[in-house]
Amino acid sequence: MNTYLNFIAALFWLATFGSAAQNQLEHCPKQGWEELSLQATHSSYIDAVQNWLSNNDLKECNRAKAWVWIANQHIESGNIDATIETLKAQIADISDIQSSLDLRVILARAFHISKDYQAEQALYHEILTEEIPAELAEYRRRSHVTLALSYAADHKTIKAIEWIELSLNEYRAINQPETLVGILALASNFYFQEFWHRQAHDLLIEATKYEDVIDDMPDYWARIYAKLAQIAVYRRDFEDTLKYTAKSAAYCEEFDSDVCRYFVHRRSASAYISMNRLAEAEKQIDQAKHLLGHIDDNVELQKFYLQYARLAARKGQTEIALKSIQQAAYFMPLEYETDSFATAHNQYALSDIHRALGNYREALSWQQALTNTLYKWISRSSHLAMGDIFSELTVIRQQSELKRLEHEAEINARKLQIADQQSQVNDDLLMYQSVAMVLLVVLGGYAFYNHRKWRKLARIDALTKVLSRGALMSAAKDVLARELDPYAVLLFDLDHFKVVNDKYGHPAGDTVLQTVSERVRANIKSEDLFGRMGGEEFMVLARFEHPDDVHSLAKRLLETVRHDPIVSEGVSIPVTISIGVSMILDEDDDLPNAYARADKALYQAKQSGRDQVAFSVID
């Protein structure tokens, strides 16, 4: 979680907290140890201060102030263990509430640096359970912020969001704009890590309202607008991306930072690539490349080379694109075990690269991996994201993209097949033309006579006598365009059908398919559409008046199939089906959207044990 924006927001937090803590100790009179501390350029002076403290009677607040100084010296020298031991020994002897809080805050900082996050969290929870006087309420407010930082560092972003939201509500109620802006930036970054881009965007926009109040930190605002640009890329709002990068660039020039300029150029390139403005993208990526020497973060270096590969792929530069992918993998693994956000970023980039190169099989693989990552993320975060439609729409968009890629792959395969056959076709064309002329004369009348019969046969599946896939999809499209009534897609297939074929033979398998079709047809309304999608997969498009009607129908189909074994050549064959259900939504442009959701639900039904119904998540 040590991201660019987190770092700057943490600076706000530490600066304001340190100032507050120091002011709260100013009432303590000097008692001699301060002169020794001013000379402390070597560890021996720390020992001198400690010896002086042990031999002199000090006020509690002054003693706490001295131990805070000693702990900070240990932290700065990297001696964290000494810091922890020193503070643990002193806290027990301090009864003054404010002094005790000061020491425990420094101890918590030491725990954080040593990555003992559980100890840090336990210490802050201990502070929050105590009765803190109203004049020291700032300790409670800042404990909420530091707890959020601790949970974020501990890869518990949902807990971090809970605490940062509590802190936001507190600081919105008081007049501390610098602290509030820092916390808004932190909260935005936490939401961004959870794919809640709308909330992340709104929090940063709230922060920009204080731009005129905090006008002496151009570096901070440069990073705020750079983050807004990054969020806009993920929201596919590329015009906003360019608007925010322009704002960030203006602030970069104020404090003359090459690192800042690098981020402006890379994010501008990302927007231009997605908008297919490749000449402008190339200019931006080249400028970012010249500044790459200022970047020492491996994750960011990996992002740069994946973006370079995206640009090369769009330009048809296959070798450069593949080489850039190899360079990206050099810096970090392309798929992480703990950081699903980084994994999703890479999966999206690699899918886009391989699609642009025409490697549809590889693109499909990465696109499916991305969809799985997003579903896992939504499932983990659902208790806080009940109303967050954006995350679910992201998954739907990825599913639609997946179907589009499958279609492109199918077309590509057909083109290759046609190319392979073209030479043979050319050789035989003349002969076929001669034969065709004769056949056309002889068969013309016959074809005209049987036209309607052949058309009907093309619409009907020969084995099961239900609609074929093409006929079903065409009829469904017509119905949905014409009817205003609600409809649902019920997608089902036969459980372990391969076992039936292997154990009882293909004739028995054909009997099972025919019997299941007959049973289903007997349990649906005459106006419902029913067809075979291929193999053992079937689909029903059913009109309903209430969602409970769909649930009842699905249960009825399960029961009618499972109730009686199917008999083939004297052998009883038990058969069950699994069903995935999706309602046709108002925003569905066409049937494939609902089909994709039903297909996902069918997969869930099978994963949960088969012989059951699963409804799509959105429904």
Coordinates of C-alpha atoms in Angstrom, one line a residue:
M1 CA 0.0 0.0 0.0
N2 CA 3.0 2.3 -0.1
T3 CA 1.7 4.2 -3.1
Y4 CA 2.7 7.6 -4.4
L5 CA -0.5 9.2 -3.0
N6 CA -0.5 7.3 0.3
F7 CA 3.0 8.6 0.9
I8 CA 2.0 12.3 0.4
A9 CA -1.2 11.9 2.5
A10 CA 0.9 10.3 5.2
L11 CA 3.2 13.3 5.2
F12 CA 0.1 15.5 6.0
W13 CA -0.8 13.1 8.8
L14 CA 2.6 12.9 10.4
A15 CA 3.3 16.6 10.1
T16 CA 0.1 17.7 11.7
F17 CA 0.2 15.0 14.4
G18 CA 3.8 15.7 15.3
S19 CA 3.0 19.4 15.7
A20 CA 0.0 18.7 17.8
A21 CA 1.9 16.3 20.1
Q22 CA 4.7 18.8 20.6
N23 CA 2.4 21.6 21.4
Q24 CA 0.7 19.5 24.0
L25 CA 4.0 19.0 25.8
E26 CA 5.1 22.6 25.7
H27 CA 3.7 23.3 29.1
C28 CA 6.4 21.2 30.6
P29 CA 9.3 23.3 32.1
K30 CA 12.9 22.6 31.0
Q31 CA 14.7 20.6 33.7
G32 CA 18.2 20.1 32.3
W33 CA 18.1 17.1 30.0
E34 CA 17.3 19.3 27.0
E35 CA 20.8 20.8 26.9
L36 CA 22.2 17.2 26.7
S37 CA 19.8 16.3 23.9
L38 CA 20.9 19.3 21.8
Q39 CA 24.4 17.7 21.7
A40 CA 23.0 14.3 20.7
T41 CA 24.9 13.6 17.4
H42 CA 26.0 10.2 18.7
S43 CA 24.4 7.3 20.5
S44 CA 26.5 8.0 23.6
Y45 CA 24.4 11.2 24.1
I46 CA 21.3 9.1 24.2
D47 CA 22.9 7.1 27.0
A48 CA 23.9 10.3 28.7
V49 CA 20.3 11.6 28.6
Q50 CA 19.0 8.2 29.9
N51 CA 21.5 8.3 32.8
W52 CA 20.5 11.9 33.6
L53 CA 16.9 10.9 33.7
S54 CA 17.5 8.0 36.0
N55 CA 19.4 10.2 38.5
N56 CA 17.0 13.2 38.5
D57 CA 13.4 13.7 39.6
L58 CA 11.3 15.0 36.7
K59 CA 7.7 15.9 36.2
E60 CA 5.8 13.1 34.4
C61 CA 5.1 15.2 31.4
N62 CA 8.7 16.2 31.1
R63 CA 9.9 12.7 31.6
A64 CA 7.5 11.5 28.9
K65 CA 8.8 14.3 26.6
A66 CA 12.4 13.0 27.1
W67 CA 11.5 9.4 26.4
V68 CA 9.6 10.4 23.2
W69 CA 12.9 12.2 22.2
I70 CA 14.9 9.1 23.0
A71 CA 12.5 6.8 21.1
N72 CA 12.6 9.1 18.1
Q73 CA 16.5 9.0 18.1
H74 CA 16.3 5.2 18.1
I75 CA 13.8 5.2 15.2
E76 CA 16.0 7.5 13.2
S77 CA 19.0 5.3 13.7
G78 CA 17.0 2.2 12.7
N79 CA 17.1 0.7 16.1
I80 CA 13.4 -0.3 16.3
D81 CA 13.9 -3.1 18.9
A82 CA 15.5 -0.6 21.3
T83 CA 12.6 1.8 20.8
I84 CA 10.0 -0.8 21.6
E85 CA 11.8 -2.0 24.7
T86 CA 12.5 1.5 25.9
L87 CA 8.8 2.6 25.6
K88 CA 7.3 -0.6 27.0
A89 CA 9.5 -0.1 30.2
Q90 CA 8.4 3.5 30.6
I91 CA 4.7 3.4 29.8
A92 CA 3.9 1.4 32.9
D93 CA 5.4 4.1 35.2
I94 CA 3.4 7.0 33.6
S95 CA 0.0 7.9 35.1
D96 CA -0.6 11.2 33.4
I97 CA -3.1 10.5 30.5
Q98 CA -1.6 12.9 28.0
S99 CA 2.0 11.7 28.7
S100 CA 0.9 8.0 28.4
L101 CA -0.8 8.7 25.1
D102 CA 2.3 10.4 23.7
L103 CA 4.4 7.4 24.6
R104 CA 2.0 4.9 23.2
V105 CA 1.7 6.8 19.9
I106 CA 5.4 6.5 19.4
L107 CA 5.4 2.9 20.4
A108 CA 2.7 2.3 17.8
R109 CA 4.8 4.0 15.2
A110 CA 7.7 1.6 16.1
F111 CA 5.4 -1.4 15.7
H112 CA 4.3 -0.1 12.3
I113 CA 7.9 0.4 11.1
S114 CA 8.8 -3.2 12.3
K115 CA 5.6 -4.4 10.4
D116 CA 4.1 -5.8 13.6
Y117 CA 0.7 -4.5 12.5
Q118 CA -1.3 -6.7 14.9
A119 CA 0.5 -5.2 17.9
E120 CA 0.0 -1.7 16.5
Q121 CA -3.7 -2.3 16.0
A122 CA -4.1 -3.8 19.5
L123 CA -2.4 -0.7 21.0
Y124 CA -4.7 1.8 19.2
H125 CA -7.8 -0.3 20.1
E126 CA -6.6 -0.1 23.7
I127 CA -6.4 3.7 23.4
L128 CA -9.8 4.0 21.9
T129 CA -11.4 2.0 24.7
E130 CA -10.2 4.5 27.3
E131 CA -12.0 7.6 28.5
I132 CA -10.1 10.4 26.8
P133 CA -10.8 14.0 28.1
A134 CA -12.4 16.4 25.6
E135 CA -9.3 18.6 25.3
L136 CA -7.4 15.5 24.1
A137 CA -10.0 14.4 21.6
E138 CA -7.4 14.9 18.8
Y139 CA -5.7 11.7 20.0
R140 CA -8.9 9.7 19.4
R141 CA -9.5 11.2 15.9
R142 CA -5.9 10.5 14.8
S143 CA -6.0 7.0 16.2
H144 CA -8.8 6.3 13.7
V145 CA -6.5 7.5 10.9
T146 CA -3.5 5.5 12.0
L147 CA -5.6 2.4 12.5
A148 CA -6.7 2.8 8.9
L149 CA -3.1 3.1 7.8
S150 CA -2.2 0.0 9.8
Y151 CA -5.0 -2.1 8.3
A152 CA -4.1 -0.9 4.8
A153 CA -0.4 -1.9 5.3
D154 CA -1.7 -5.2 6.6
H155 CA -3.6 -5.8 3.3
K156 CA -6.9 -5.4 5.1
T157 CA -8.3 -2.7 2.9
I158 CA -12.0 -3.2 3.9
K159 CA -11.1 -2.6 7.6
A160 CA -9.0 0.4 6.5
I161 CA -12.0 1.9 4.7
E162 CA -14.2 1.4 7.8
W163 CA -11.8 3.4 10.0
I164 CA -11.0 6.1 7.5
E165 CA -14.7 6.7 6.9
L166 CA -15.2 7.3 10.6
S167 CA -12.2 9.7 10.6
L168 CA -13.6 11.6 7.6
N169 CA -16.9 12.2 9.3
E170 CA -15.0 13.6 12.4
Y171 CA -12.7 15.9 10.4
R172 CA -15.4 17.2 8.2
A173 CA -17.0 18.6 11.4
I174 CA -14.0 20.6 12.4
N175 CA -11.8 23.2 10.7
Q176 CA -8.6 21.4 9.8
P177 CA -8.4 21.6 6.0
E178 CA -4.9 20.3 5.6
T179 CA -5.6 17.2 7.7
L180 CA -9.0 16.7 6.0
V181 CA -7.5 16.8 2.5
G182 CA -4.8 14.3 3.5
I183 CA -7.4 11.9 4.9
L184 CA -9.6 12.4 1.8
A185 CA -6.6 11.4 -0.3
L186 CA -6.0 8.3 1.8
A187 CA -9.6 7.2 1.7
S188 CA -9.7 7.7 -2.1
N189 CA -6.7 5.5 -2.5
F190 CA -8.2 2.8 -0.3
Y191 CA -11.4 2.8 -2.4
F192 CA -9.3 2.8 -5.6
Q193 CA -7.5 -0.4 -4.4
E194 CA -11.0 -2.0 -4.0
F195 CA -12.1 -1.0 -7.6
W196 CA -14.6 1.4 -6.3
H197 CA -13.6 4.1 -8.7
R198 CA -16.6 6.3 -8.4
Q199 CA -16.1 6.8 -4.6
A200 CA -12.4 7.3 -5.1
H201 CA -13.1 10.0 -7.7
D202 CA -15.7 11.8 -5.6
L203 CA -13.4 12.0 -2.6
L204 CA -10.6 13.6 -4.5
I205 CA -13.0 16.0 -6.1
E206 CA -14.1 17.0 -2.5
A207 CA -10.4 17.5 -1.7
T208 CA -9.9 19.9 -4.6
K209 CA -12.4 22.3 -3.0
Y210 CA -9.6 23.2 -0.7
E211 CA -7.2 24.0 -3.5
D212 CA -7.3 27.7 -2.9
V213 CA -7.0 27.3 0.9
I214 CA -3.9 25.1 0.6
D215 CA -2.0 27.0 -2.1
D216 CA 1.6 26.5 -1.0
M217 CA 1.9 22.7 -1.9
P218 CA 2.0 22.3 -5.7
D219 CA 3.6 18.9 -5.4
Y220 CA 0.6 17.6 -3.4
W221 CA -2.0 18.9 -5.9
A222 CA 0.1 17.6 -8.8
R223 CA -0.3 14.1 -7.3
I224 CA -4.0 14.6 -6.5
Y225 CA -4.7 15.4 -10.2
A226 CA -2.5 12.6 -11.4
K227 CA -4.5 10.2 -9.3
L228 CA -7.8 11.7 -10.7
A229 CA -6.3 11.1 -14.2
Q230 CA -5.6 7.5 -13.3
I231 CA -9.1 6.9 -12.0
A232 CA -10.5 8.4 -15.1
V233 CA -8.6 5.9 -17.2
Y234 CA -10.2 3.0 -15.3
R235 CA -13.6 4.6 -15.7
R236 CA -12.9 4.9 -19.4
D237 CA -13.5 8.7 -19.3
F238 CA -10.5 9.6 -21.4
E239 CA -11.4 13.3 -21.9
D240 CA -11.4 13.7 -18.1
T241 CA -8.0 11.9 -18.1
L242 CA -6.5 14.5 -20.4
K243 CA -8.1 17.3 -18.4
Y244 CA -6.7 16.1 -15.1
T245 CA -3.2 15.4 -16.5
A246 CA -3.1 18.9 -17.8
K247 CA -3.9 20.2 -14.3
S248 CA -1.2 17.9 -12.9
A249 CA 1.3 19.1 -15.5
A250 CA 0.8 22.7 -14.5
Y251 CA 1.6 21.9 -10.9
C252 CA 4.6 19.8 -11.9
E253 CA 6.2 22.8 -13.5
E254 CA 5.7 24.8 -10.3
F255 CA 8.0 22.6 -8.2
D256 CA 10.1 21.3 -11.2
S257 CA 9.8 17.5 -10.6
D258 CA 10.8 15.0 -13.3
V259 CA 9.0 12.2 -11.4
C260 CA 5.8 14.2 -11.6
R261 CA 6.3 14.9 -15.3
Y262 CA 6.8 11.1 -15.9
F263 CA 3.4 10.3 -14.4
V264 CA 1.7 13.0 -16.4
H265 CA 3.2 11.7 -19.7
R266 CA 2.5 8.0 -18.9
R267 CA -1.1 8.6 -18.0
S268 CA -1.7 10.8 -21.0
A269 CA -0.3 8.0 -23.1
S270 CA -2.7 5.6 -21.6
A271 CA -5.7 7.8 -22.5
Y272 CA -4.5 8.4 -26.0
I273 CA -3.9 4.6 -26.6
S274 CA -7.4 3.8 -25.4
M275 CA -8.8 6.6 -27.7
N276 CA -6.7 5.1 -30.5
R277 CA -4.9 8.4 -31.0
L278 CA -1.6 6.6 -31.5
A279 CA 0.6 9.5 -32.8
E280 CA -0.2 11.5 -29.6
A281 CA 0.2 8.4 -27.5
E282 CA 3.7 7.7 -29.0
K283 CA 4.8 11.3 -28.3
Q284 CA 3.7 11.0 -24.6
I285 CA 5.2 7.5 -24.1
D286 CA 8.6 8.7 -25.6
Q287 CA 8.6 11.6 -23.2
A288 CA 7.9 9.3 -20.3
K289 CA 10.7 7.0 -21.5
H290 CA 13.2 9.8 -21.3
L291 CA 12.3 10.3 -17.6
L292 CA 12.3 6.6 -16.7
G293 CA 15.7 6.9 -15.0
H294 CA 14.0 8.8 -12.2
I295 CA 11.6 5.9 -11.4
D296 CA 12.9 3.2 -8.9
D297 CA 9.6 1.4 -8.2
N298 CA 9.4 -2.0 -9.9
V299 CA 5.6 -2.0 -10.1
E300 CA 5.6 1.3 -11.9
L301 CA 8.4 0.2 -14.3
Q302 CA 6.3 -2.9 -15.1
K303 CA 3.3 -0.7 -15.9
F304 CA 5.4 1.4 -18.2
Y305 CA 6.6 -1.5 -20.3
L306 CA 3.1 -3.0 -20.5
Q307 CA 1.8 0.3 -21.7
Y308 CA 4.7 0.4 -24.2
A309 CA 3.6 -3.0 -25.4
R310 CA 0.0 -1.9 -25.8
L311 CA 1.1 1.0 -28.0
A312 CA 3.4 -1.3 -30.1
A313 CA 0.6 -3.9 -30.5
R314 CA -1.9 -1.2 -31.7
K315 CA 0.7 -0.2 -34.3
G316 CA 1.2 -3.8 -35.4
Q317 CA 4.8 -3.9 -34.1
T318 CA 4.6 -7.5 -32.9
E319 CA 8.3 -8.0 -31.9
I320 CA 8.5 -4.8 -30.0
A321 CA 5.2 -5.6 -28.1
L322 CA 6.4 -9.1 -27.1
K323 CA 9.8 -7.8 -26.1
S324 CA 8.2 -5.2 -23.9
I325 CA 6.1 -7.9 -22.2
Q326 CA 9.3 -9.7 -21.4
Q327 CA 10.8 -6.5 -19.9
A328 CA 7.7 -6.0 -17.8
A329 CA 8.0 -9.5 -16.4
Y330 CA 11.6 -8.9 -15.5
F331 CA 10.6 -6.2 -13.0
M332 CA 7.8 -8.1 -11.3
P333 CA 5.7 -11.3 -11.8
L334 CA 2.8 -10.6 -14.2
E335 CA 0.3 -12.2 -11.7
Y336 CA 0.6 -11.5 -8.0
E337 CA -0.6 -13.7 -5.2
T338 CA -1.6 -11.0 -2.7
D339 CA -2.2 -7.9 -4.8
S340 CA -5.3 -8.5 -6.9
F341 CA -5.4 -4.9 -8.0
A342 CA -2.0 -5.1 -9.7
T343 CA -3.0 -8.5 -11.1
A344 CA -6.2 -7.1 -12.7
H345 CA -4.2 -4.2 -14.2
N346 CA -1.8 -6.6 -15.8
Q347 CA -4.5 -9.0 -17.0
Y348 CA -6.3 -6.1 -18.7
A349 CA -3.2 -4.8 -20.4
L350 CA -2.1 -8.3 -21.6
S351 CA -5.6 -9.0 -23.0
D352 CA -5.5 -5.7 -24.9
I353 CA -2.0 -6.4 -26.2
H354 CA -2.8 -9.9 -27.5
R355 CA -6.1 -8.8 -29.1
A356 CA -4.3 -6.0 -31.0
L357 CA -1.7 -8.6 -32.2
G358 CA -4.5 -11.0 -33.3
N359 CA -3.5 -13.6 -30.7
Y360 CA -7.2 -14.2 -29.9
R361 CA -6.7 -17.4 -27.9
E362 CA -4.1 -15.7 -25.6
A363 CA -6.4 -12.6 -25.3
L364 CA -9.3 -14.8 -24.3
S365 CA -7.2 -16.4 -21.6
W366 CA -6.2 -13.1 -20.1
Q367 CA -9.7 -11.7 -20.4
Q368 CA -11.2 -14.7 -18.6
A369 CA -8.6 -14.4 -15.8
L370 CA -9.5 -10.7 -15.4
T371 CA -13.2 -11.5 -15.1
N372 CA -12.4 -14.1 -12.4
T373 CA -10.3 -11.6 -10.5
L374 CA -13.0 -9.0 -10.5
Y375 CA -15.7 -11.4 -9.4
K376 CA -13.4 -12.5 -6.5
W377 CA -12.9 -8.9 -5.6
I378 CA -16.6 -8.1 -5.6
S379 CA -17.4 -11.1 -3.5
R380 CA -14.8 -10.2 -0.9
S381 CA -16.0 -6.6 -0.7
S382 CA -19.8 -7.1 -1.1
H383 CA -20.8 -6.3 2.4
L384 CA -19.5 -2.7 1.9
A385 CA -20.5 -2.4 -1.7
M386 CA -24.1 -3.3 -1.8
G387 CA -25.1 -0.2 -3.8
D388 CA -21.9 0.1 -5.9
I389 CA -23.2 -0.7 -9.3
F390 CA -19.9 0.2 -10.9
S391 CA -18.0 -2.9 -9.8
E392 CA -20.7 -5.2 -11.2
L393 CA -21.0 -3.2 -14.4
T394 CA -17.2 -3.6 -14.8
V395 CA -17.6 -7.4 -14.7
I396 CA -20.5 -7.3 -17.2
R397 CA -18.4 -5.1 -19.5
Q398 CA -15.6 -7.7 -19.2
Q399 CA -18.0 -10.5 -20.0
S400 CA -19.3 -8.6 -23.0
E401 CA -15.8 -8.0 -24.1
L402 CA -15.1 -11.7 -23.7
K403 CA -18.0 -12.7 -26.0
R404 CA -16.8 -10.1 -28.5
L405 CA -13.3 -11.7 -28.5
E406 CA -14.8 -15.1 -28.9
H407 CA -16.7 -13.9 -31.9
E408 CA -13.5 -12.3 -33.4
A409 CA -11.6 -15.5 -32.7
E410 CA -14.3 -17.6 -34.5
I411 CA -14.2 -15.2 -37.5
N412 CA -10.4 -15.4 -37.6
A413 CA -10.5 -19.2 -37.5
R414 CA -13.0 -19.2 -40.4
K415 CA -10.8 -16.9 -42.4
L416 CA -7.8 -19.3 -41.9
Q417 CA -10.0 -22.2 -42.9
I418 CA -11.2 -20.5 -46.0
A419 CA -7.7 -19.5 -47.0
D420 CA -6.5 -23.2 -46.7
Q421 CA -9.4 -24.3 -48.9
Q422 CA -9.2 -21.6 -51.5
S423 CA -6.6 -23.2 -53.7
Q424 CA -8.5 -26.4 -53.9
V425 CA -11.7 -24.5 -54.7
N426 CA -10.0 -22.6 -57.5
D427 CA -8.8 -25.9 -59.1
D428 CA -12.2 -27.5 -59.1
L429 CA -14.3 -24.4 -59.8
L430 CA -14.6 -24.8 -63.5
M431 CA -15.8 -28.4 -63.2
Y432 CA -18.2 -27.5 -60.5
Q433 CA -19.7 -24.7 -62.6
S434 CA -20.5 -27.1 -65.4
V435 CA -22.1 -29.6 -63.1
A436 CA -24.0 -26.9 -61.2
M437 CA -25.6 -25.7 -64.4
V438 CA -27.1 -29.1 -65.1
L439 CA -28.1 -29.6 -61.5
L440 CA -29.8 -26.2 -61.3
V441 CA -32.0 -27.1 -64.3
V442 CA -32.9 -30.5 -62.9
L443 CA -33.4 -29.5 -59.3
G444 CA -34.8 -26.0 -59.7
G445 CA -38.4 -27.1 -59.6
Y446 CA -37.8 -29.6 -56.8
A447 CA -36.1 -27.0 -54.7
F448 CA -39.0 -24.5 -55.2
Y449 CA -41.5 -27.2 -54.2
N450 CA -39.7 -28.1 -51.0
H451 CA -38.5 -24.6 -50.1
R452 CA -40.7 -24.3 -47.1
K453 CA -40.0 -27.8 -45.9
W454 CA -36.2 -27.2 -45.9
R455 CA -36.6 -23.9 -44.2
K456 CA -38.5 -25.5 -41.4
L457 CA -35.9 -28.3 -41.1
A458 CA -33.1 -25.8 -40.7
R459 CA -34.9 -24.2 -37.8
I460 CA -35.5 -27.5 -35.9
D461 CA -32.8 -29.6 -34.2
A462 CA -32.9 -33.0 -35.9
L463 CA -32.5 -35.1 -32.8
T464 CA -34.6 -33.4 -30.1
K465 CA -37.2 -31.7 -32.4
V466 CA -36.8 -28.4 -30.5
L467 CA -35.5 -25.1 -32.0
S468 CA -31.9 -25.0 -33.2
R469 CA -29.5 -22.5 -31.7
G470 CA -29.7 -20.1 -34.6
A471 CA -33.5 -20.3 -34.8
L472 CA -33.9 -19.8 -31.0
M473 CA -31.6 -16.8 -30.9
S474 CA -33.4 -15.2 -33.9
A475 CA -36.9 -15.9 -32.5
A476 CA -35.8 -14.6 -29.1
K477 CA -34.5 -11.4 -30.6
D478 CA -37.9 -10.9 -32.4
V479 CA -39.9 -11.6 -29.2
L480 CA -37.9 -9.2 -27.0
A481 CA -38.1 -6.5 -29.6
R482 CA -41.9 -6.9 -29.9
E483 CA -43.0 -7.8 -26.3
L484 CA -43.1 -5.5 -23.3
D485 CA -43.7 -8.3 -20.8
P486 CA -40.8 -9.5 -18.6
Y487 CA -38.8 -12.5 -19.7
A488 CA -36.2 -14.8 -18.1
V489 CA -33.4 -17.0 -19.6
L490 CA -33.2 -20.5 -18.1
L491 CA -30.0 -22.1 -19.4
F492 CA -29.5 -25.8 -18.4
D493 CA -27.5 -28.8 -19.3
L494 CA -27.4 -32.5 -18.4
D495 CA -25.2 -33.4 -15.4
H496 CA -22.4 -35.9 -16.2
F497 CA -23.8 -36.5 -19.7
K498 CA -20.4 -37.7 -20.9
V499 CA -20.6 -40.5 -18.3
V500 CA -24.0 -41.5 -19.8
N501 CA -22.4 -41.8 -23.3
D502 CA -19.4 -43.6 -22.1
K503 CA -21.3 -46.1 -19.9
Y504 CA -24.4 -46.8 -21.9
G505 CA -23.4 -45.8 -25.4
H506 CA -24.3 -42.9 -27.7
P507 CA -27.7 -44.3 -28.7
A508 CA -28.7 -44.2 -25.1
G509 CA -27.4 -40.7 -24.9
D510 CA -29.6 -39.7 -27.8
T511 CA -32.6 -41.2 -26.0
V512 CA -31.8 -39.2 -22.9
L513 CA -31.6 -36.0 -24.9
Q514 CA -34.9 -36.7 -26.6
T515 CA -36.7 -37.6 -23.4
V516 CA -35.4 -34.6 -21.4
S517 CA -36.5 -32.3 -24.3
E518 CA -40.0 -33.9 -24.2
R519 CA -40.3 -33.5 -20.4
V520 CA -39.2 -29.9 -20.5
R521 CA -41.5 -29.0 -23.4
A522 CA -44.4 -30.5 -21.5
N523 CA -43.8 -28.2 -18.5
I524 CA -43.4 -24.8 -20.3
K525 CA -46.1 -22.5 -21.8
S526 CA -46.8 -22.7 -25.4
E527 CA -45.6 -19.1 -26.0
D528 CA -42.2 -19.9 -24.3
L529 CA -39.2 -20.5 -26.6
F530 CA -37.2 -23.7 -26.1
G531 CA -34.2 -24.8 -28.1
R532 CA -31.0 -26.8 -28.1
M533 CA -27.8 -24.6 -27.8
G534 CA -25.5 -27.5 -28.7
G535 CA -24.4 -30.8 -27.1
E536 CA -26.3 -31.3 -23.9
E537 CA -27.0 -27.6 -23.3
F538 CA -30.6 -26.2 -23.8
M539 CA -32.2 -22.8 -23.2
V540 CA -35.8 -21.7 -22.4
L541 CA -36.9 -18.1 -22.8
A542 CA -39.9 -17.8 -20.5
R543 CA -42.4 -15.0 -20.0
F544 CA -43.4 -14.4 -16.4
E545 CA -45.6 -12.1 -14.4
H546 CA -43.7 -12.4 -11.1
P547 CA -40.1 -13.5 -10.4
D548 CA -41.5 -16.3 -8.2
D549 CA -43.0 -17.8 -11.4
V550 CA -39.5 -18.2 -12.8
H551 CA -38.2 -19.8 -9.6
S552 CA -41.2 -22.3 -9.6
L553 CA -40.6 -23.1 -13.3
A554 CA -36.9 -23.9 -12.6
K555 CA -37.8 -26.1 -9.7
R556 CA -40.4 -27.9 -11.7
L557 CA -38.0 -28.6 -14.5
L558 CA -35.5 -30.1 -12.0
E559 CA -38.1 -32.3 -10.5
T560 CA -39.6 -33.5 -13.8
V561 CA -36.2 -34.6 -15.1
R562 CA -35.0 -36.2 -12.0
H563 CA -38.3 -37.9 -10.9
D564 CA -38.2 -40.9 -13.3
P565 CA -35.1 -42.6 -14.7
I566 CA -35.0 -42.7 -18.5
V567 CA -35.2 -46.2 -20.0
S568 CA -33.1 -47.1 -23.0
E569 CA -33.0 -50.7 -24.3
G570 CA -34.3 -52.0 -21.0
V571 CA -31.7 -50.1 -18.9
S572 CA -32.8 -47.4 -16.4
I573 CA -30.6 -44.3 -16.5
P574 CA -30.9 -41.7 -13.7
V575 CA -30.7 -38.1 -15.1
T576 CA -30.5 -34.7 -13.5
I577 CA -29.9 -31.2 -14.8
S578 CA -28.3 -28.0 -13.5
I579 CA -30.0 -24.6 -14.3
G580 CA -28.7 -21.1 -14.5
V581 CA -31.3 -18.3 -14.5
S582 CA -31.1 -14.6 -15.4
M583 CA -33.9 -12.1 -15.8
I584 CA -33.9 -9.9 -19.0
L585 CA -33.1 -6.4 -17.6
D586 CA -34.3 -3.1 -19.0
E587 CA -30.8 -2.0 -19.7
D588 CA -29.9 -5.2 -21.7
D589 CA -29.3 -4.2 -25.3
D590 CA -29.7 -7.7 -26.5
L591 CA -30.1 -11.4 -25.4
P592 CA -26.3 -12.2 -25.2
N593 CA -26.0 -10.0 -22.0
A594 CA -28.7 -12.1 -20.2
Y595 CA -27.3 -15.3 -21.7
A596 CA -23.8 -14.5 -20.3
R597 CA -25.3 -14.0 -16.8
A598 CA -27.3 -17.2 -17.0
D599 CA -24.2 -19.1 -18.2
K600 CA -22.3 -17.8 -15.2
A601 CA -25.1 -18.9 -12.9
L602 CA -25.1 -22.3 -14.6
Y603 CA -21.4 -22.7 -13.8
Q604 CA -22.1 -21.8 -10.2
A605 CA -24.9 -24.4 -10.0
K606 CA -22.5 -27.0 -11.2
Q607 CA -19.7 -25.9 -8.9
S608 CA -22.2 -26.1 -5.9
G609 CA -23.0 -29.8 -6.6
R610 CA -25.3 -30.0 -9.7
D611 CA -29.0 -30.9 -9.7
Q612 CA -29.9 -27.4 -8.6
V613 CA -30.8 -23.9 -9.7
A614 CA -28.6 -20.8 -9.4
F615 CA -29.7 -17.2 -10.1
S616 CA -27.3 -14.6 -11.6
V617 CA -25.7 -12.2 -9.0
I618 CA -27.3 -9.0 -10.5
D619 CA -30.8 -10.6 -10.5

